[in-house]
Amino acid sequence: MKRILVLLFVLLLLFNCVTAYALPSFSYEVIDSSENKLILNEGINISETRGQEYLIKGTKYSLPIKYDANLLNAFSTKNSSEYIWTGNIYIVRSTEMDHVWFPQDYFIKPLQFYDADLELIYEHKFDQHVMEIGYWKGSYYCRLAGRSLGDTAGTRLPEKVVKSTDMKNWKETNEEIPHFIGSIAYTKEGSVALNQENMLPVSYENDKKLKFCSTLGEWIVKQDEEQNFYFSNDNVYYIKVEFPSELIEMTKRYGFSYLFKSVYEYDRKIIIELKINGFHVTNQEDAQFVKNGAWTTKTIRLSVPTEEVYAALDEQKAKAEYITLNGELLGFEEMPVREDDRLLVPMRFLFEKMGAEVEWDQDTQTATVLQENDAVAFQINNRSATVNSQAQTMDVPARLINGKTMIPIRFLSENLGYTVEWDEETNMAIITK
């Protein structure tokens, strides 16, 4: 009877703490690359996500921007504008040259600054096309595209990031360009500021490599090396939607690759368009992917219903709690959970980042953690623990959730010589040593 009650308790914990979403994979169709986006409206691409309209450029560098016809008409570059509102100034760049290469600098549009009344107050002309803009804590950022000067010496200006605090004087920097999504600042490379104060790097479990694609509404969209797509509220935790297995087989069979073009919402579906890189199929069944046996001009249009993805993202946002270890945010595959007001986190990734060694006894479901002169042993679903051969009792036991051993973070960290503080504003446990 006691074992049954324990089992029921664990099942109840799993139900309350973790929602395991069986998200569908993408369906797809093959279209000509010349075909317009489904959201084309009077010459511009406008998509609505959760009641907010966004202008979708579909260029390599531009991010979707909130659509405001009056605002865009006030800028000299009109619908070719990408802008950022800093709180008192609009920073505006032209997207016209995002897909164009010209050696002549007179094709390059200036970076513009408008005040709250939409009056142009300053513009700065670079020798290179501005392909990305950002703002963070009083500093303006630009990524300048590399280009050839077209001279006989073959001189080339390299791609670089520049920074200014006064709009006029710009210096090259190694900093990542910051962007905002909702109230969160982030970089495409994988940093985030949850409190708009400190930009922290994110380390992902299993050293997952995620490539930034774009944004959808107030979500970040990335892709892994297996072509799967990830949607995130915060650049830390993600909802995964799997890439169609048939397209992965095409990659293996013919060496195809898929280049991201755009993401938007249409008819209660998330649409992602990818350009096919590849040619020469060997059977008629695959002929839809190429044109006349030559280099393909085809596009893959992926789609997935919004309902389940958005529900999973909302659930994740409501439950998100964060862990930093020595100034680095930890991007766990399984989010931390609460039990009796104690925070449990995935064991292996945390201890890996601490440099600790973990021994696991499958028969007894017991883990022993070794770091320097400390040894901590504990068992799944058992509050009793051993710290340096001394018996101790944890407030809550370790749990096995969705295949991950989840441990009470404060007890384990402090007994390995770490300090744990809690930041209420950002729901963040700060671990330092």
Short mmCIF file of N, CA and C in Angstrom, two decimals, residues 113-282:
data_model
loop_
_atom_site.label_atom_id
_atom_site.label_comp_id
_atom_site.label_asym_id
_atom_site.label_seq_id
_atom_site.Cartn_x
_atom_site.Cartn_y
_atom_site.Cartn_z
N PHE A 113 18.00 58.66 -37.89
CA PHE A 113 17.50 58.79 -36.53
C PHE A 113 16.35 59.81 -36.53
N TYR A 114 15.20 59.38 -36.02
CA TYR A 114 14.01 60.23 -35.95
C TYR A 114 13.62 60.40 -34.49
N ASP A 115 13.09 61.58 -34.16
CA ASP A 115 12.61 61.79 -32.79
C ASP A 115 11.19 61.27 -32.64
N ALA A 116 10.60 61.46 -31.45
CA ALA A 116 9.26 60.93 -31.17
C ALA A 116 8.19 61.57 -32.05
N ASP A 117 8.46 62.76 -32.58
CA ASP A 117 7.52 63.44 -33.48
C ASP A 117 7.77 63.07 -34.94
N LEU A 118 8.64 62.08 -35.16
CA LEU A 118 8.97 61.57 -36.49
C LEU A 118 9.67 62.61 -37.35
N GLU A 119 10.42 63.47 -36.71
CA GLU A 119 11.27 64.43 -37.41
C GLU A 119 12.67 63.84 -37.53
N LEU A 120 13.23 63.89 -38.74
CA LEU A 120 14.58 63.40 -38.94
C LEU A 120 15.58 64.31 -38.22
N ILE A 121 16.35 63.75 -37.29
CA ILE A 121 17.27 64.58 -36.52
C ILE A 121 18.73 64.34 -36.90
N TYR A 122 19.01 63.19 -37.52
CA TYR A 122 20.39 62.96 -37.94
C TYR A 122 20.42 61.74 -38.84
N GLU A 123 21.35 61.73 -39.80
CA GLU A 123 21.61 60.52 -40.59
C GLU A 123 23.10 60.36 -40.79
N HIS A 124 23.52 59.09 -40.76
CA HIS A 124 24.96 58.79 -40.85
C HIS A 124 25.19 57.87 -42.04
N LYS A 125 26.09 58.26 -42.91
CA LYS A 125 26.41 57.47 -44.11
C LYS A 125 27.69 56.68 -43.88
N PHE A 126 27.57 55.36 -43.91
CA PHE A 126 28.73 54.48 -43.82
C PHE A 126 29.22 54.15 -45.23
N ASP A 127 30.42 53.59 -45.32
CA ASP A 127 30.95 53.11 -46.60
C ASP A 127 30.40 51.72 -46.94
N GLN A 128 29.65 51.13 -46.01
CA GLN A 128 29.11 49.78 -46.18
C GLN A 128 27.63 49.76 -45.83
N HIS A 129 26.94 48.82 -46.43
CA HIS A 129 25.50 48.69 -46.18
C HIS A 129 25.25 48.28 -44.74
N VAL A 130 24.32 48.96 -44.08
CA VAL A 130 23.91 48.60 -42.72
C VAL A 130 22.90 47.45 -42.81
N MET A 131 23.29 46.27 -42.35
CA MET A 131 22.42 45.11 -42.51
C MET A 131 21.79 44.65 -41.20
N GLU A 132 22.18 45.26 -40.09
CA GLU A 132 21.56 44.91 -38.81
C GLU A 132 21.75 46.07 -37.86
N ILE A 133 20.71 46.36 -37.06
CA ILE A 133 20.79 47.45 -36.09
C ILE A 133 20.35 46.94 -34.72
N GLY A 134 20.83 47.60 -33.68
CA GLY A 134 20.46 47.23 -32.32
C GLY A 134 20.66 48.40 -31.38
N TYR A 135 20.10 48.26 -30.19
CA TYR A 135 20.23 49.31 -29.17
C TYR A 135 20.23 48.65 -27.80
N TRP A 136 21.09 49.20 -26.90
CA TRP A 136 21.17 48.62 -25.56
C TRP A 136 21.82 49.63 -24.61
N LYS A 137 21.04 50.06 -23.64
CA LYS A 137 21.55 50.89 -22.54
C LYS A 137 22.37 52.10 -23.02
N GLY A 138 21.77 52.87 -23.94
CA GLY A 138 22.39 54.11 -24.38
C GLY A 138 23.37 53.98 -25.53
N SER A 139 23.55 52.78 -26.06
CA SER A 139 24.48 52.57 -27.18
C SER A 139 23.74 52.07 -28.41
N TYR A 140 24.13 52.59 -29.58
CA TYR A 140 23.57 52.17 -30.86
C TYR A 140 24.57 51.22 -31.52
N TYR A 141 24.03 50.19 -32.20
CA TYR A 141 24.86 49.18 -32.84
C TYR A 141 24.47 49.01 -34.30
N CYS A 142 25.46 48.74 -35.14
CA CYS A 142 25.21 48.41 -36.55
C CYS A 142 26.14 47.28 -36.98
N ARG A 143 25.62 46.39 -37.78
CA ARG A 143 26.47 45.41 -38.48
C ARG A 143 26.60 45.89 -39.92
N LEU A 144 27.82 46.08 -40.37
CA LEU A 144 28.08 46.57 -41.71
C LEU A 144 28.48 45.40 -42.61
N ALA A 145 27.84 45.32 -43.78
CA ALA A 145 28.08 44.22 -44.70
C ALA A 145 29.46 44.36 -45.35
N GLY A 146 30.15 43.23 -45.49
CA GLY A 146 31.41 43.24 -46.23
C GLY A 146 31.14 43.49 -47.70
N ARG A 147 32.04 44.18 -48.37
CA ARG A 147 31.85 44.44 -49.79
C ARG A 147 33.18 44.76 -50.45
N SER A 148 33.21 44.53 -51.76
CA SER A 148 34.37 44.89 -52.56
C SER A 148 34.26 46.35 -52.99
N LEU A 149 35.39 47.03 -53.06
CA LEU A 149 35.40 48.41 -53.55
C LEU A 149 35.43 48.48 -55.07
N GLY A 150 35.63 47.33 -55.72
CA GLY A 150 35.60 47.30 -57.18
C GLY A 150 36.83 47.90 -57.83
N ASP A 151 37.92 48.03 -57.07
CA ASP A 151 39.13 48.60 -57.66
C ASP A 151 40.03 47.49 -58.20
N THR A 152 41.07 47.89 -58.92
CA THR A 152 41.96 46.90 -59.54
C THR A 152 42.75 46.09 -58.52
N ALA A 153 42.90 46.65 -57.32
CA ALA A 153 43.63 45.94 -56.27
C ALA A 153 42.77 44.88 -55.58
N GLY A 154 41.48 44.86 -55.89
CA GLY A 154 40.57 43.89 -55.26
C GLY A 154 40.34 44.17 -53.80
N THR A 155 40.37 45.45 -53.42
CA THR A 155 40.18 45.82 -52.02
C THR A 155 38.80 45.44 -51.54
N ARG A 156 38.74 44.88 -50.34
CA ARG A 156 37.46 44.46 -49.78
C ARG A 156 37.34 44.97 -48.35
N LEU A 157 36.20 45.57 -48.04
CA LEU A 157 35.90 46.00 -46.68
C LEU A 157 35.25 44.84 -45.95
N PRO A 158 35.79 44.40 -44.81
CA PRO A 158 35.24 43.23 -44.12
C PRO A 158 33.94 43.56 -43.39
N GLU A 159 33.12 42.54 -43.17
CA GLU A 159 31.93 42.71 -42.32
C GLU A 159 32.40 43.03 -40.91
N LYS A 160 31.68 43.92 -40.23
CA LYS A 160 32.07 44.29 -38.88
C LYS A 160 30.90 44.88 -38.12
N VAL A 161 31.02 44.92 -36.80
CA VAL A 161 30.02 45.55 -35.93
C VAL A 161 30.62 46.85 -35.39
N VAL A 162 29.84 47.92 -35.46
CA VAL A 162 30.28 49.20 -34.93
C VAL A 162 29.28 49.69 -33.89
N LYS A 163 29.75 50.59 -33.03
CA LYS A 163 28.95 51.03 -31.88
C LYS A 163 29.14 52.53 -31.68
N SER A 164 28.07 53.21 -31.23
CA SER A 164 28.15 54.64 -30.97
C SER A 164 27.24 55.00 -29.80
N THR A 165 27.60 56.03 -29.08
CA THR A 165 26.74 56.55 -28.01
C THR A 165 26.15 57.91 -28.37
N ASP A 166 26.60 58.49 -29.50
CA ASP A 166 26.12 59.84 -29.86
C ASP A 166 25.60 59.93 -31.29
N MET A 167 25.46 58.79 -31.99
CA MET A 167 24.97 58.71 -33.37
C MET A 167 26.01 59.14 -34.40
N LYS A 168 27.07 59.82 -33.99
CA LYS A 168 28.00 60.42 -34.94
C LYS A 168 29.36 59.74 -34.97
N ASN A 169 29.86 59.36 -33.82
CA ASN A 169 31.18 58.73 -33.73
C ASN A 169 31.02 57.23 -33.51
N TRP A 170 31.54 56.46 -34.45
CA TRP A 170 31.34 55.01 -34.45
C TRP A 170 32.69 54.30 -34.34
N LYS A 171 32.73 53.29 -33.48
CA LYS A 171 33.93 52.50 -33.30
C LYS A 171 33.61 51.02 -33.45
N GLU A 172 34.56 50.28 -34.02
CA GLU A 172 34.38 48.85 -34.18
C GLU A 172 34.37 48.18 -32.80
N THR A 173 33.56 47.15 -32.65
CA THR A 173 33.43 46.46 -31.37
C THR A 173 33.30 44.96 -31.59
N ASN A 174 33.68 44.19 -30.59
CA ASN A 174 33.50 42.73 -30.62
C ASN A 174 32.19 42.31 -29.95
N GLU A 175 31.42 43.26 -29.48
CA GLU A 175 30.16 42.94 -28.80
C GLU A 175 29.13 42.37 -29.77
N GLU A 176 28.24 41.54 -29.23
CA GLU A 176 27.11 41.05 -30.01
C GLU A 176 26.05 42.14 -30.08
N ILE A 177 25.29 42.17 -31.17
CA ILE A 177 24.26 43.21 -31.33
C ILE A 177 23.03 42.81 -30.54
N PRO A 178 22.57 43.66 -29.61
CA PRO A 178 21.38 43.34 -28.81
C PRO A 178 20.08 43.67 -29.55
N HIS A 179 19.07 42.85 -29.29
CA HIS A 179 17.72 43.06 -29.82
C HIS A 179 16.73 42.89 -28.67
N PHE A 180 15.51 43.33 -28.90
CA PHE A 180 14.46 43.16 -27.89
C PHE A 180 13.32 42.33 -28.45
N ILE A 181 12.78 41.49 -27.58
CA ILE A 181 11.55 40.78 -27.89
C ILE A 181 10.69 40.86 -26.63
N GLY A 182 9.61 41.64 -26.71
CA GLY A 182 8.87 41.96 -25.49
C GLY A 182 9.77 42.78 -24.59
N SER A 183 9.88 42.37 -23.33
CA SER A 183 10.72 43.10 -22.37
C SER A 183 12.10 42.50 -22.22
N ILE A 184 12.41 41.48 -23.00
CA ILE A 184 13.68 40.76 -22.87
C ILE A 184 14.66 41.19 -23.96
N ALA A 185 15.88 41.51 -23.56
CA ALA A 185 16.95 41.79 -24.51
C ALA A 185 17.72 40.50 -24.79
N TYR A 186 18.10 40.31 -26.05
CA TYR A 186 18.81 39.08 -26.42
C TYR A 186 19.76 39.38 -27.57
N THR A 187 20.66 38.47 -27.84
CA THR A 187 21.49 38.52 -29.04
C THR A 187 21.25 37.27 -29.86
N LYS A 188 21.48 37.36 -31.16
CA LYS A 188 21.29 36.22 -32.05
C LYS A 188 22.26 35.09 -31.71
N GLU A 189 23.43 35.47 -31.18
CA GLU A 189 24.45 34.47 -30.88
C GLU A 189 24.11 33.63 -29.65
N GLY A 190 23.21 34.11 -28.77
CA GLY A 190 22.80 33.28 -27.65
C GLY A 190 23.03 33.86 -26.28
N SER A 191 22.82 35.17 -26.10
CA SER A 191 22.86 35.79 -24.78
C SER A 191 21.49 36.40 -24.50
N VAL A 192 21.23 36.71 -23.22
CA VAL A 192 19.93 37.26 -22.86
C VAL A 192 20.05 38.09 -21.60
N ALA A 193 19.24 39.15 -21.53
CA ALA A 193 19.12 39.96 -20.31
C ALA A 193 17.66 39.92 -19.89
N LEU A 194 17.37 39.13 -18.87
CA LEU A 194 15.98 38.97 -18.42
C LEU A 194 15.51 40.18 -17.63
N ASN A 195 16.46 40.92 -17.05
CA ASN A 195 16.09 42.08 -16.23
C ASN A 195 16.51 43.40 -16.86
N GLN A 196 16.94 43.35 -18.13
CA GLN A 196 17.39 44.53 -18.87
C GLN A 196 18.59 45.20 -18.20
N GLU A 197 19.30 44.45 -17.39
CA GLU A 197 20.47 45.00 -16.71
C GLU A 197 21.75 44.29 -17.16
N ASN A 198 21.76 42.98 -17.03
CA ASN A 198 22.97 42.22 -17.32
C ASN A 198 22.72 41.24 -18.46
N MET A 199 23.51 41.37 -19.53
CA MET A 199 23.43 40.44 -20.65
C MET A 199 24.29 39.22 -20.32
N LEU A 200 23.65 38.06 -20.21
CA LEU A 200 24.36 36.84 -19.80
C LEU A 200 24.43 35.85 -20.95
N PRO A 201 25.56 35.17 -21.12
CA PRO A 201 25.64 34.10 -22.12
C PRO A 201 24.81 32.90 -21.67
N VAL A 202 24.29 32.16 -22.65
CA VAL A 202 23.50 30.96 -22.36
C VAL A 202 24.28 29.74 -22.83
N SER A 203 24.40 28.75 -21.94
CA SER A 203 25.01 27.47 -22.28
C SER A 203 23.92 26.42 -22.34
N TYR A 204 23.80 25.73 -23.49
CA TYR A 204 22.71 24.78 -23.69
C TYR A 204 23.16 23.35 -23.39
N GLU A 205 22.25 22.59 -22.81
CA GLU A 205 22.54 21.19 -22.48
C GLU A 205 22.90 20.42 -23.73
N ASN A 206 23.82 19.47 -23.58
CA ASN A 206 24.34 18.64 -24.67
C ASN A 206 25.03 19.48 -25.74
N ASP A 207 25.45 20.70 -25.34
CA ASP A 207 26.17 21.59 -26.26
C ASP A 207 25.39 21.79 -27.56
N LYS A 208 24.08 21.91 -27.42
CA LYS A 208 23.21 22.07 -28.59
C LYS A 208 23.55 23.35 -29.33
N LYS A 209 23.74 23.23 -30.65
CA LYS A 209 24.05 24.38 -31.49
C LYS A 209 22.77 24.82 -32.21
N LEU A 210 22.30 26.00 -31.84
CA LEU A 210 21.09 26.54 -32.45
C LEU A 210 21.43 27.79 -33.25
N LYS A 211 20.99 27.81 -34.50
CA LYS A 211 21.27 28.94 -35.38
C LYS A 211 20.05 29.85 -35.42
N PHE A 212 20.26 31.13 -35.17
CA PHE A 212 19.18 32.11 -35.20
C PHE A 212 18.61 32.22 -36.61
N CYS A 213 17.28 32.21 -36.70
CA CYS A 213 16.60 32.38 -37.99
C CYS A 213 15.88 33.72 -38.06
N SER A 214 14.96 33.96 -37.11
CA SER A 214 14.17 35.18 -37.15
C SER A 214 13.35 35.25 -35.87
N THR A 215 12.33 36.09 -35.88
CA THR A 215 11.35 36.13 -34.79
C THR A 215 9.97 35.92 -35.37
N LEU A 216 9.07 35.44 -34.54
CA LEU A 216 7.66 35.28 -34.89
C LEU A 216 6.87 35.89 -33.75
N GLY A 217 6.20 37.02 -34.02
CA GLY A 217 5.55 37.72 -32.92
C GLY A 217 6.59 38.09 -31.88
N GLU A 218 6.37 37.66 -30.65
CA GLU A 218 7.35 37.92 -29.59
C GLU A 218 8.07 36.64 -29.18
N TRP A 219 8.36 35.81 -30.18
CA TRP A 219 9.12 34.58 -29.96
C TRP A 219 10.35 34.58 -30.85
N ILE A 220 11.39 33.94 -30.35
CA ILE A 220 12.64 33.75 -31.10
C ILE A 220 12.56 32.41 -31.82
N VAL A 221 13.02 32.37 -33.07
CA VAL A 221 12.98 31.14 -33.88
C VAL A 221 14.41 30.76 -34.24
N LYS A 222 14.78 29.53 -33.90
CA LYS A 222 16.12 29.02 -34.24
C LYS A 222 16.01 27.63 -34.86
N GLN A 223 17.13 27.15 -35.37
CA GLN A 223 17.17 25.85 -36.04
C GLN A 223 18.42 25.11 -35.62
N ASP A 224 18.30 23.78 -35.44
CA ASP A 224 19.48 23.00 -35.07
C ASP A 224 20.13 22.38 -36.31
N GLU A 225 21.17 21.62 -36.09
CA GLU A 225 21.94 21.05 -37.20
C GLU A 225 21.17 19.95 -37.91
N GLU A 226 20.11 19.42 -37.28
CA GLU A 226 19.27 18.40 -37.92
C GLU A 226 18.05 19.03 -38.59
N GLN A 227 18.04 20.34 -38.73
CA GLN A 227 17.00 21.11 -39.42
C GLN A 227 15.73 21.34 -38.59
N ASN A 228 15.64 20.78 -37.37
CA ASN A 228 14.47 21.00 -36.53
C ASN A 228 14.40 22.47 -36.11
N PHE A 229 13.18 22.96 -35.90
CA PHE A 229 13.00 24.36 -35.51
C PHE A 229 12.62 24.46 -34.04
N TYR A 230 13.05 25.57 -33.43
CA TYR A 230 12.85 25.81 -32.00
C TYR A 230 12.24 27.20 -31.82
N PHE A 231 11.23 27.27 -30.95
CA PHE A 231 10.56 28.53 -30.66
C PHE A 231 10.75 28.85 -29.18
N SER A 232 11.07 30.10 -28.87
CA SER A 232 11.43 30.45 -27.49
C SER A 232 10.85 31.79 -27.08
N ASN A 233 10.45 31.86 -25.81
CA ASN A 233 10.04 33.13 -25.19
C ASN A 233 11.23 33.97 -24.77
N ASP A 234 12.39 33.30 -24.50
CA ASP A 234 13.44 33.96 -23.73
C ASP A 234 14.88 33.66 -24.15
N ASN A 235 15.07 32.88 -25.21
CA ASN A 235 16.41 32.50 -25.67
C ASN A 235 17.08 31.51 -24.74
N VAL A 236 16.34 30.97 -23.78
CA VAL A 236 16.89 29.99 -22.83
C VAL A 236 16.21 28.64 -23.00
N TYR A 237 14.88 28.61 -22.89
CA TYR A 237 14.10 27.38 -23.06
C TYR A 237 13.35 27.42 -24.38
N TYR A 238 13.21 26.24 -25.00
CA TYR A 238 12.64 26.17 -26.35
C TYR A 238 11.57 25.10 -26.47
N ILE A 239 10.67 25.33 -27.41
CA ILE A 239 9.71 24.32 -27.86
C ILE A 239 10.19 23.82 -29.22
N LYS A 240 10.34 22.53 -29.35
CA LYS A 240 10.89 21.94 -30.58
C LYS A 240 9.78 21.43 -31.49
N VAL A 241 9.89 21.75 -32.79
CA VAL A 241 8.99 21.19 -33.81
C VAL A 241 9.87 20.50 -34.84
N GLU A 242 9.63 19.22 -35.05
CA GLU A 242 10.54 18.41 -35.86
C GLU A 242 10.37 18.66 -37.36
N PHE A 243 11.51 18.63 -38.03
CA PHE A 243 11.57 18.77 -39.48
C PHE A 243 11.06 17.48 -40.13
N PRO A 244 10.37 17.57 -41.28
CA PRO A 244 9.84 16.35 -41.92
C PRO A 244 10.95 15.35 -42.26
N SER A 245 10.72 14.10 -41.89
CA SER A 245 11.74 13.07 -42.11
C SER A 245 12.02 12.86 -43.60
N GLU A 246 10.98 13.06 -44.46
CA GLU A 246 11.19 12.87 -45.91
C GLU A 246 12.21 13.86 -46.46
N LEU A 247 12.19 15.10 -45.92
CA LEU A 247 13.13 16.11 -46.40
C LEU A 247 14.53 15.84 -45.89
N ILE A 248 14.63 15.24 -44.71
CA ILE A 248 15.95 14.84 -44.22
C ILE A 248 16.53 13.75 -45.12
N GLU A 249 15.68 12.84 -45.57
CA GLU A 249 16.13 11.79 -46.49
C GLU A 249 16.60 12.38 -47.81
N MET A 250 15.92 13.44 -48.28
CA MET A 250 16.34 14.11 -49.50
C MET A 250 17.74 14.70 -49.32
N THR A 251 17.99 15.23 -48.15
CA THR A 251 19.31 15.78 -47.86
C THR A 251 20.38 14.70 -47.95
N LYS A 252 20.08 13.55 -47.38
CA LYS A 252 21.04 12.44 -47.40
C LYS A 252 21.22 11.88 -48.81
N ARG A 253 20.12 11.83 -49.57
CA ARG A 253 20.16 11.19 -50.89
C ARG A 253 20.87 12.03 -51.93
N TYR A 254 20.62 13.35 -51.90
CA TYR A 254 21.15 14.20 -52.97
C TYR A 254 22.06 15.32 -52.49
N GLY A 255 22.29 15.40 -51.19
CA GLY A 255 23.13 16.48 -50.70
C GLY A 255 22.44 17.82 -50.68
N PHE A 256 21.09 17.81 -50.70
CA PHE A 256 20.35 19.06 -50.63
C PHE A 256 20.62 19.75 -49.29
N SER A 257 20.53 21.06 -49.29
CA SER A 257 20.46 21.83 -48.06
C SER A 257 19.30 22.80 -48.19
N TYR A 258 18.84 23.33 -47.07
CA TYR A 258 17.66 24.20 -47.06
C TYR A 258 18.03 25.51 -46.38
N LEU A 259 17.88 26.60 -47.11
CA LEU A 259 18.24 27.92 -46.61
C LEU A 259 16.99 28.64 -46.12
N PHE A 260 17.02 29.09 -44.87
CA PHE A 260 15.88 29.78 -44.29
C PHE A 260 15.58 31.07 -45.05
N LYS A 261 14.28 31.30 -45.35
CA LYS A 261 13.85 32.53 -46.01
C LYS A 261 12.98 33.40 -45.10
N SER A 262 11.94 32.81 -44.52
CA SER A 262 11.03 33.62 -43.70
C SER A 262 10.14 32.73 -42.85
N VAL A 263 9.58 33.33 -41.79
CA VAL A 263 8.60 32.67 -40.94
C VAL A 263 7.48 33.67 -40.67
N TYR A 264 6.23 33.20 -40.72
CA TYR A 264 5.08 34.06 -40.46
C TYR A 264 3.88 33.20 -40.12
N GLU A 265 2.80 33.85 -39.70
CA GLU A 265 1.56 33.14 -39.39
C GLU A 265 0.54 33.40 -40.49
N TYR A 266 -0.17 32.34 -40.86
CA TYR A 266 -1.22 32.47 -41.87
C TYR A 266 -2.27 31.39 -41.63
N ASP A 267 -3.51 31.81 -41.53
CA ASP A 267 -4.65 30.88 -41.41
C ASP A 267 -4.43 29.88 -40.26
N ARG A 268 -4.05 30.43 -39.09
CA ARG A 268 -3.83 29.66 -37.87
C ARG A 268 -2.76 28.59 -38.02
N LYS A 269 -1.79 28.88 -38.88
CA LYS A 269 -0.64 28.00 -39.05
C LYS A 269 0.64 28.83 -39.02
N ILE A 270 1.71 28.24 -38.48
CA ILE A 270 3.03 28.81 -38.60
C ILE A 270 3.59 28.35 -39.94
N ILE A 271 4.01 29.30 -40.76
CA ILE A 271 4.56 29.00 -42.07
C ILE A 271 6.05 29.33 -42.05
N ILE A 272 6.87 28.40 -42.49
CA ILE A 272 8.30 28.63 -42.66
C ILE A 272 8.67 28.29 -44.09
N GLU A 273 9.33 29.22 -44.78
CA GLU A 273 9.74 28.99 -46.15
C GLU A 273 11.25 28.82 -46.22
N LEU A 274 11.68 27.78 -46.94
CA LEU A 274 13.09 27.44 -47.08
C LEU A 274 13.43 27.27 -48.56
N LYS A 275 14.54 27.85 -48.98
CA LYS A 275 14.99 27.66 -50.35
C LYS A 275 15.81 26.37 -50.44
N ILE A 276 15.52 25.55 -51.45
CA ILE A 276 16.28 24.31 -51.65
C ILE A 276 17.59 24.64 -52.35
N ASN A 277 18.68 24.16 -51.80
CA ASN A 277 19.97 24.23 -52.46
C ASN A 277 20.32 22.82 -52.95
N GLY A 278 20.25 22.59 -54.25
CA GLY A 278 20.57 21.27 -54.76
C GLY A 278 20.05 21.08 -56.17
N PHE A 279 20.46 19.99 -56.81
CA PHE A 279 20.01 19.72 -58.17
C PHE A 279 20.27 18.25 -58.51
N HIS A 280 19.79 17.85 -59.71
CA HIS A 280 20.01 16.52 -60.26
C HIS A 280 19.47 15.39 -59.37
N VAL A 281 18.17 15.15 -59.44
CA VAL A 281 17.59 13.98 -58.79
C VAL A 281 17.68 12.81 -59.75
N THR A 282 17.56 11.59 -59.21
CA THR A 282 17.77 10.41 -60.05
C THR A 282 16.50 9.60 -60.28
#
